[in-house]
Amino acid sequence: MQEHPSGVKSDAKPHRSLFERLTALISPIPENRAELLEVLHDAHGRNLLDADALSMIEGVFQVSELCAGDIMVPRAQMDVVDLTKPIEDWLPLVLETAHSRFPAVEGDRDKVVGILLAKDLLRYYAGENFDVRDMLRPVVFIPESKRLNILLRDFRANHNHMAIVVDEYSGVAGLITIEDVLEQIVGEIEDEYDYDEEEDNILRVKDGAHGPKWRVKALTELEQFNQVLGADLQHDDVDTIGGLVSSHLKRMPHKGEEFDIGLLRFEVLRADPRQVHVLLVEKLPPPPAGDAA
């Protein structure tokens, strides 16, 4: 509120200068999402908005457009505990993957009966009377078509962190966590393959069945990739290993997906609907002499 010289207060808005009014006419308020993003990109170009903030705003827009089926961990890549087997059979998986939550199934991945929190297994190590079924938390089922912005709201309201995604036939299609949704906004939060951004583009991480496995940033140049791994990957239109992977598949791969290119096996460690981030690569043995290529 303003006060006139007479002492009477007024709710009138401050008077805008001629320059301000002309500017408003020349640069109208964005009328749709595309125009708003254009304004934000222009603000970034003029150093009024940093890259991280711009990326998060774009992520917020994207969350409202994506569905659970777009970013879920596919059924085949789900790490589950099978309650029909002794705890000793699946406990090594819990220790190896270091997830905080696991879908608990009864013999079949379509029979998800609950969610097991890894921390509840401490009672097993403490030597207490332990029945894993008593430890299970309720499972939440959602359709593949559920929008991520609605799912995030439900996660927060119900204090859930994991949901099982089902297809149109009520079969299990995959799983999704609150972390998966948040990563669409703020980028990667954490996983078992976290690494220092200052590390080399290519890092030897462990030994596989056929030799060392390498963690490779998708932005690694093909020349460097070929030099370190002794490969000979070439492409006329792309310069990075991530670009070559997307070009080879003719689509954007999903997190957890595995595929072969020549004598190299790739596993996608990090990816979102926009780009691949990190790959796990190992060399395969050459086929026996006489076999068809």
CSV table of C-alpha atoms in Angstrom, one decimal:
chain,number,residue,atom,x,y,z
A,1,MET,CA,0.0,0.0,0.0
A,2,GLN,CA,1.1,3.5,-0.8
A,3,GLU,CA,0.4,6.8,1.1
A,4,HIS,CA,-0.4,9.9,-0.9
A,5,PRO,CA,0.8,13.3,0.2
A,6,SER,CA,-2.6,13.9,1.8
A,7,GLY,CA,-1.9,11.0,4.2
A,8,VAL,CA,-4.5,8.7,2.7
A,9,LYS,CA,-3.2,5.2,1.9
A,10,SER,CA,-4.0,3.7,-1.5
A,11,ASP,CA,-3.9,0.1,-2.8
A,12,ALA,CA,-3.0,1.3,-6.3
A,13,LYS,CA,0.0,-0.4,-8.0
A,14,PRO,CA,3.2,1.7,-8.4
A,15,HIS,CA,3.2,3.7,-11.6
A,16,ARG,CA,5.2,2.0,-14.3
A,17,SER,CA,7.4,4.1,-16.5
A,18,LEU,CA,6.9,4.4,-20.2
A,19,PHE,CA,10.0,2.2,-20.8
A,20,GLU,CA,8.6,-0.6,-18.5
A,21,ARG,CA,5.3,-0.5,-20.4
A,22,LEU,CA,7.0,-0.7,-23.8
A,23,THR,CA,9.2,-3.6,-22.6
A,24,ALA,CA,6.1,-5.5,-21.5
A,25,LEU,CA,4.6,-5.0,-24.9
A,26,ILE,CA,7.8,-6.2,-26.7
A,27,SER,CA,8.4,-9.1,-24.4
A,28,PRO,CA,5.0,-10.5,-23.4
A,29,ILE,CA,4.4,-13.1,-20.7
A,30,PRO,CA,5.0,-16.6,-22.1
A,31,GLU,CA,1.7,-18.2,-23.2
A,32,ASN,CA,2.8,-21.9,-23.2
A,33,ARG,CA,5.5,-24.2,-21.9
A,34,ALA,CA,7.7,-23.9,-25.0
A,35,GLU,CA,7.8,-20.1,-24.7
A,36,LEU,CA,8.6,-20.3,-21.0
A,37,LEU,CA,11.5,-22.7,-21.6
A,38,GLU,CA,12.7,-20.3,-24.3
A,39,VAL,CA,12.7,-17.5,-21.8
A,40,LEU,CA,14.6,-19.6,-19.3
A,41,HIS,CA,17.2,-20.6,-21.8
A,42,ASP,CA,17.6,-17.0,-22.7
A,43,ALA,CA,18.1,-16.1,-19.0
A,44,HIS,CA,20.7,-18.9,-18.8
A,45,GLY,CA,22.4,-17.4,-21.9
A,46,ARG,CA,22.6,-14.0,-20.2
A,47,ASN,CA,24.0,-15.6,-16.9
A,48,LEU,CA,20.8,-14.8,-15.0
A,49,LEU,CA,20.2,-18.5,-14.3
A,50,ASP,CA,22.9,-21.1,-13.8
A,51,ALA,CA,23.0,-24.4,-15.6
A,52,ASP,CA,22.0,-26.5,-12.6
A,53,ALA,CA,18.9,-24.5,-11.9
A,54,LEU,CA,17.9,-24.6,-15.6
A,55,SER,CA,18.4,-28.4,-15.6
A,56,MET,CA,16.2,-28.8,-12.6
A,57,ILE,CA,13.4,-26.7,-14.0
A,58,GLU,CA,13.5,-28.7,-17.2
A,59,GLY,CA,13.4,-31.8,-15.0
A,60,VAL,CA,10.2,-30.6,-13.3
A,61,PHE,CA,8.5,-30.1,-16.6
A,62,GLN,CA,9.7,-33.5,-17.8
A,63,VAL,CA,8.3,-35.2,-14.7
A,64,SER,CA,4.8,-34.0,-15.5
A,65,GLU,CA,5.1,-35.5,-19.0
A,66,LEU,CA,6.7,-38.9,-18.1
A,67,CYS,CA,4.9,-42.1,-16.9
A,68,ALA,CA,6.1,-44.8,-14.5
A,69,GLY,CA,6.7,-47.1,-17.5
A,70,ASP,CA,9.2,-44.6,-19.0
A,71,ILE,CA,11.8,-44.8,-16.1
A,72,MET,CA,11.0,-48.0,-14.2
A,73,VAL,CA,13.5,-50.7,-13.6
A,74,PRO,CA,12.4,-53.5,-16.0
A,75,ARG,CA,11.1,-56.7,-14.5
A,76,ALA,CA,14.1,-58.7,-15.8
A,77,GLN,CA,16.5,-56.3,-14.0
A,78,MET,CA,14.7,-56.3,-10.7
A,79,ASP,CA,16.6,-57.6,-7.7
A,80,VAL,CA,14.1,-59.6,-5.6
A,81,VAL,CA,14.2,-62.0,-2.6
A,82,ASP,CA,12.3,-65.2,-3.1
A,83,LEU,CA,10.6,-66.3,0.1
A,84,THR,CA,10.2,-69.9,-1.1
A,85,LYS,CA,14.0,-70.2,-0.7
A,86,PRO,CA,16.1,-70.2,2.5
A,87,ILE,CA,17.3,-66.8,3.6
A,88,GLU,CA,20.9,-68.0,3.1
A,89,ASP,CA,20.2,-68.4,-0.7
A,90,TRP,CA,19.3,-64.8,-1.3
A,91,LEU,CA,21.2,-63.0,1.5
A,92,PRO,CA,24.4,-62.7,-0.7
A,93,LEU,CA,22.3,-60.8,-3.2
A,94,VAL,CA,21.2,-58.3,-0.5
A,95,LEU,CA,24.8,-57.8,0.5
A,96,GLU,CA,26.1,-57.5,-3.0
A,97,THR,CA,23.6,-55.0,-4.4
A,98,ALA,CA,23.4,-52.9,-1.2
A,99,HIS,CA,19.8,-51.8,-2.0
A,100,SER,CA,17.8,-50.5,0.9
A,101,ARG,CA,14.6,-52.2,-0.3
A,102,PHE,CA,13.7,-55.4,-2.1
A,103,PRO,CA,10.5,-56.8,-3.5
A,104,ALA,CA,9.7,-60.1,-1.8
A,105,VAL,CA,8.2,-62.7,-4.1
A,106,GLU,CA,6.9,-66.2,-3.8
A,107,GLY,CA,8.6,-68.2,-6.5
A,108,ASP,CA,7.4,-65.9,-9.4
A,109,ARG,CA,8.1,-62.2,-10.0
A,110,ASP,CA,4.3,-61.8,-10.6
A,111,LYS,CA,3.7,-62.8,-7.0
A,112,VAL,CA,5.1,-59.8,-5.1
A,113,VAL,CA,3.8,-60.2,-1.5
A,114,GLY,CA,5.6,-57.3,0.2
A,115,ILE,CA,8.7,-55.1,0.4
A,116,LEU,CA,11.7,-56.1,2.6
A,117,LEU,CA,13.8,-53.4,4.1
A,118,ALA,CA,17.4,-54.4,4.3
A,119,LYS,CA,17.8,-52.9,7.7
A,120,ASP,CA,15.2,-55.4,9.1
A,121,LEU,CA,17.7,-58.1,8.4
A,122,LEU,CA,19.8,-56.9,11.3
A,123,ARG,CA,17.5,-58.9,13.6
A,124,TYR,CA,18.6,-62.0,11.7
A,125,TYR,CA,22.3,-61.2,12.4
A,126,ALA,CA,21.4,-60.4,16.0
A,127,GLY,CA,20.3,-64.0,16.5
A,128,GLU,CA,16.7,-63.1,17.4
A,129,ASN,CA,13.7,-65.2,16.5
A,130,PHE,CA,13.3,-64.2,12.9
A,131,ASP,CA,10.5,-64.7,10.4
A,132,VAL,CA,11.1,-62.7,7.3
A,133,ARG,CA,7.4,-62.6,6.4
A,134,ASP,CA,6.7,-60.7,9.6
A,135,MET,CA,9.2,-58.1,8.5
A,136,LEU,CA,7.5,-57.3,5.2
A,137,ARG,CA,6.0,-53.9,4.5
A,138,PRO,CA,2.9,-53.5,2.3
A,139,VAL,CA,3.5,-53.4,-1.4
A,140,VAL,CA,2.1,-50.6,-3.6
A,141,PHE,CA,1.0,-51.5,-7.2
A,142,ILE,CA,0.7,-48.8,-9.9
A,143,PRO,CA,0.0,-48.9,-13.6
A,144,GLU,CA,2.6,-48.1,-16.2
A,145,SER,CA,0.6,-45.1,-17.3
A,146,LYS,CA,0.8,-43.3,-13.9
A,147,ARG,CA,2.3,-39.8,-14.3
A,148,LEU,CA,5.5,-39.2,-12.3
A,149,ASN,CA,4.3,-36.0,-10.8
A,150,ILE,CA,1.2,-37.7,-9.3
A,151,LEU,CA,3.4,-40.7,-8.2
A,152,LEU,CA,5.8,-38.3,-6.5
A,153,ARG,CA,2.9,-36.7,-4.6
A,154,ASP,CA,1.6,-40.2,-3.6
A,155,PHE,CA,5.1,-41.2,-2.4
A,156,ARG,CA,5.3,-38.2,-0.2
A,157,ALA,CA,1.8,-38.4,1.2
A,158,ASN,CA,1.9,-42.1,2.0
A,159,HIS,CA,5.6,-42.2,3.0
A,160,ASN,CA,6.4,-44.9,0.5
A,161,HIS,CA,9.7,-45.2,-1.3
A,162,MET,CA,9.0,-48.1,-3.8
A,163,ALA,CA,6.1,-49.2,-6.0
A,164,ILE,CA,5.6,-52.2,-8.3
A,165,VAL,CA,4.6,-51.3,-11.8
A,166,VAL,CA,2.1,-53.6,-13.4
A,167,ASP,CA,1.0,-53.9,-17.1
A,168,GLU,CA,-2.5,-54.0,-18.5
A,169,TYR,CA,-2.8,-57.7,-17.7
A,170,SER,CA,-1.8,-57.1,-14.0
A,171,GLY,CA,1.6,-58.8,-14.6
A,172,VAL,CA,4.7,-57.2,-13.0
A,173,ALA,CA,6.4,-54.9,-15.5
A,174,GLY,CA,9.0,-53.5,-13.2
A,175,LEU,CA,9.6,-51.3,-10.2
A,176,ILE,CA,10.1,-47.6,-9.5
A,177,THR,CA,11.4,-45.8,-6.4
A,178,ILE,CA,11.1,-42.2,-5.2
A,179,GLU,CA,14.7,-41.8,-5.9
A,180,ASP,CA,14.1,-42.6,-9.6
A,181,VAL,CA,11.5,-39.9,-9.8
A,182,LEU,CA,13.6,-37.3,-8.0
A,183,GLU,CA,16.6,-38.0,-10.2
A,184,GLN,CA,14.5,-36.8,-13.2
A,185,ILE,CA,14.5,-33.4,-11.5
A,186,VAL,CA,17.9,-33.1,-9.7
A,187,GLY,CA,20.0,-35.6,-11.6
A,188,GLU,CA,21.6,-38.7,-10.2
A,189,ILE,CA,21.4,-38.9,-6.4
A,190,GLU,CA,23.3,-42.1,-5.5
A,191,ASP,CA,23.6,-45.7,-6.4
A,192,GLU,CA,26.0,-48.6,-6.0
A,193,TYR,CA,28.1,-47.2,-8.9
A,194,ASP,CA,28.7,-43.7,-7.6
A,195,TYR,CA,32.0,-42.3,-8.6
A,196,ASP,CA,34.0,-39.2,-8.3
A,197,GLU,CA,33.3,-36.8,-11.1
A,198,GLU,CA,37.0,-35.9,-11.2
A,199,GLU,CA,38.0,-39.5,-11.9
A,200,ASP,CA,39.1,-40.6,-15.3
A,201,ASN,CA,36.5,-41.3,-18.0
A,202,ILE,CA,37.3,-44.9,-18.0
A,203,LEU,CA,37.9,-46.8,-14.7
A,204,ARG,CA,38.5,-50.5,-14.1
A,205,VAL,CA,36.1,-51.5,-11.4
A,206,LYS,CA,36.1,-55.3,-11.1
A,207,ASP,CA,36.8,-58.6,-12.8
A,208,GLY,CA,34.2,-60.5,-14.7
A,209,ALA,CA,34.0,-63.9,-16.3
A,210,HIS,CA,36.0,-62.8,-19.3
A,211,GLY,CA,38.4,-60.3,-17.8
A,212,PRO,CA,38.2,-56.8,-16.3
A,213,LYS,CA,35.0,-54.7,-16.4
A,214,TRP,CA,35.3,-51.0,-17.0
A,215,ARG,CA,33.1,-48.2,-15.9
A,216,VAL,CA,32.9,-45.7,-18.8
A,217,LYS,CA,31.3,-42.2,-18.9
A,218,ALA,CA,29.1,-41.9,-21.9
A,219,LEU,CA,30.8,-38.7,-22.9
A,220,THR,CA,34.1,-40.5,-23.4
A,221,GLU,CA,35.5,-40.0,-26.8
A,222,LEU,CA,35.6,-43.0,-29.1
A,223,GLU,CA,39.3,-42.5,-29.6
A,224,GLN,CA,40.1,-42.8,-25.9
A,225,PHE,CA,37.7,-45.7,-25.5
A,226,ASN,CA,39.3,-47.7,-28.3
A,227,GLN,CA,42.8,-46.9,-26.9
A,228,VAL,CA,42.1,-48.1,-23.4
A,229,LEU,CA,40.0,-51.1,-24.2
A,230,GLY,CA,41.9,-52.1,-27.3
A,231,ALA,CA,38.7,-51.8,-29.4
A,232,ASP,CA,38.0,-50.5,-32.9
A,233,LEU,CA,34.6,-48.9,-32.7
A,234,GLN,CA,34.0,-46.3,-35.4
A,235,HIS,CA,31.0,-44.1,-36.4
A,236,ASP,CA,30.8,-41.3,-38.9
A,237,ASP,CA,28.2,-39.3,-37.1
A,238,VAL,CA,29.1,-39.5,-33.4
A,239,ASP,CA,32.2,-38.9,-31.4
A,240,THR,CA,31.4,-40.4,-28.0
A,241,ILE,CA,30.7,-43.9,-26.7
A,242,GLY,CA,27.2,-42.8,-25.5
A,243,GLY,CA,26.3,-41.5,-28.9
A,244,LEU,CA,27.5,-44.7,-30.6
A,245,VAL,CA,25.4,-46.8,-28.2
A,246,SER,CA,22.3,-44.8,-28.9
A,247,SER,CA,22.9,-44.9,-32.6
A,248,HIS,CA,23.5,-48.7,-32.5
A,249,LEU,CA,20.2,-49.3,-30.7
A,250,LYS,CA,18.4,-46.6,-32.6
A,251,ARG,CA,16.8,-45.5,-29.4
A,252,MET,CA,17.7,-44.3,-25.9
A,253,PRO,CA,18.6,-47.4,-23.7
A,254,HIS,CA,17.2,-48.0,-20.3
A,255,LYS,CA,19.1,-48.3,-17.0
A,256,GLY,CA,20.0,-51.9,-16.4
A,257,GLU,CA,19.8,-52.9,-20.1
A,258,GLU,CA,22.5,-55.2,-21.5
A,259,PHE,CA,23.6,-55.6,-25.1
A,260,ASP,CA,26.6,-56.6,-27.2
A,261,ILE,CA,28.4,-54.5,-29.9
A,262,GLY,CA,30.9,-56.7,-31.6
A,263,LEU,CA,33.0,-58.4,-28.9
A,264,LEU,CA,32.1,-55.9,-26.2
A,265,ARG,CA,29.2,-56.3,-23.7
A,266,PHE,CA,27.6,-53.2,-22.4
A,267,GLU,CA,25.4,-52.6,-19.4
A,268,VAL,CA,23.7,-49.3,-18.8
A,269,LEU,CA,24.4,-48.2,-15.2
A,270,ARG,CA,23.0,-44.7,-15.5
A,271,ALA,CA,20.5,-43.2,-18.0
A,272,ASP,CA,17.5,-41.1,-18.2
A,273,PRO,CA,15.0,-40.5,-21.0
A,274,ARG,CA,17.3,-37.8,-22.4
A,275,GLN,CA,20.7,-39.4,-22.4
A,276,VAL,CA,23.0,-42.2,-21.3
A,277,HIS,CA,25.4,-41.3,-18.4
A,278,VAL,CA,27.5,-44.3,-17.4
A,279,LEU,CA,28.2,-47.7,-18.9
A,280,LEU,CA,29.8,-50.9,-17.7
A,281,VAL,CA,31.8,-52.6,-20.4
A,282,GLU,CA,33.7,-55.9,-20.7
A,283,LYS,CA,35.4,-57.6,-23.6
A,284,LEU,CA,34.0,-60.9,-24.7
A,285,PRO,CA,36.2,-63.8,-25.9
A,286,PRO,CA,36.4,-64.3,-29.6
A,287,PRO,CA,34.3,-67.1,-31.1
A,288,PRO,CA,36.0,-70.5,-31.6
A,289,ALA,CA,37.8,-70.9,-34.9
A,290,GLY,CA,35.5,-72.1,-37.7
A,291,ASP,CA,32.4,-70.5,-36.1
A,292,ALA,CA,30.4,-68.1,-38.2
A,293,ALA,CA,30.9,-64.5,-37.3
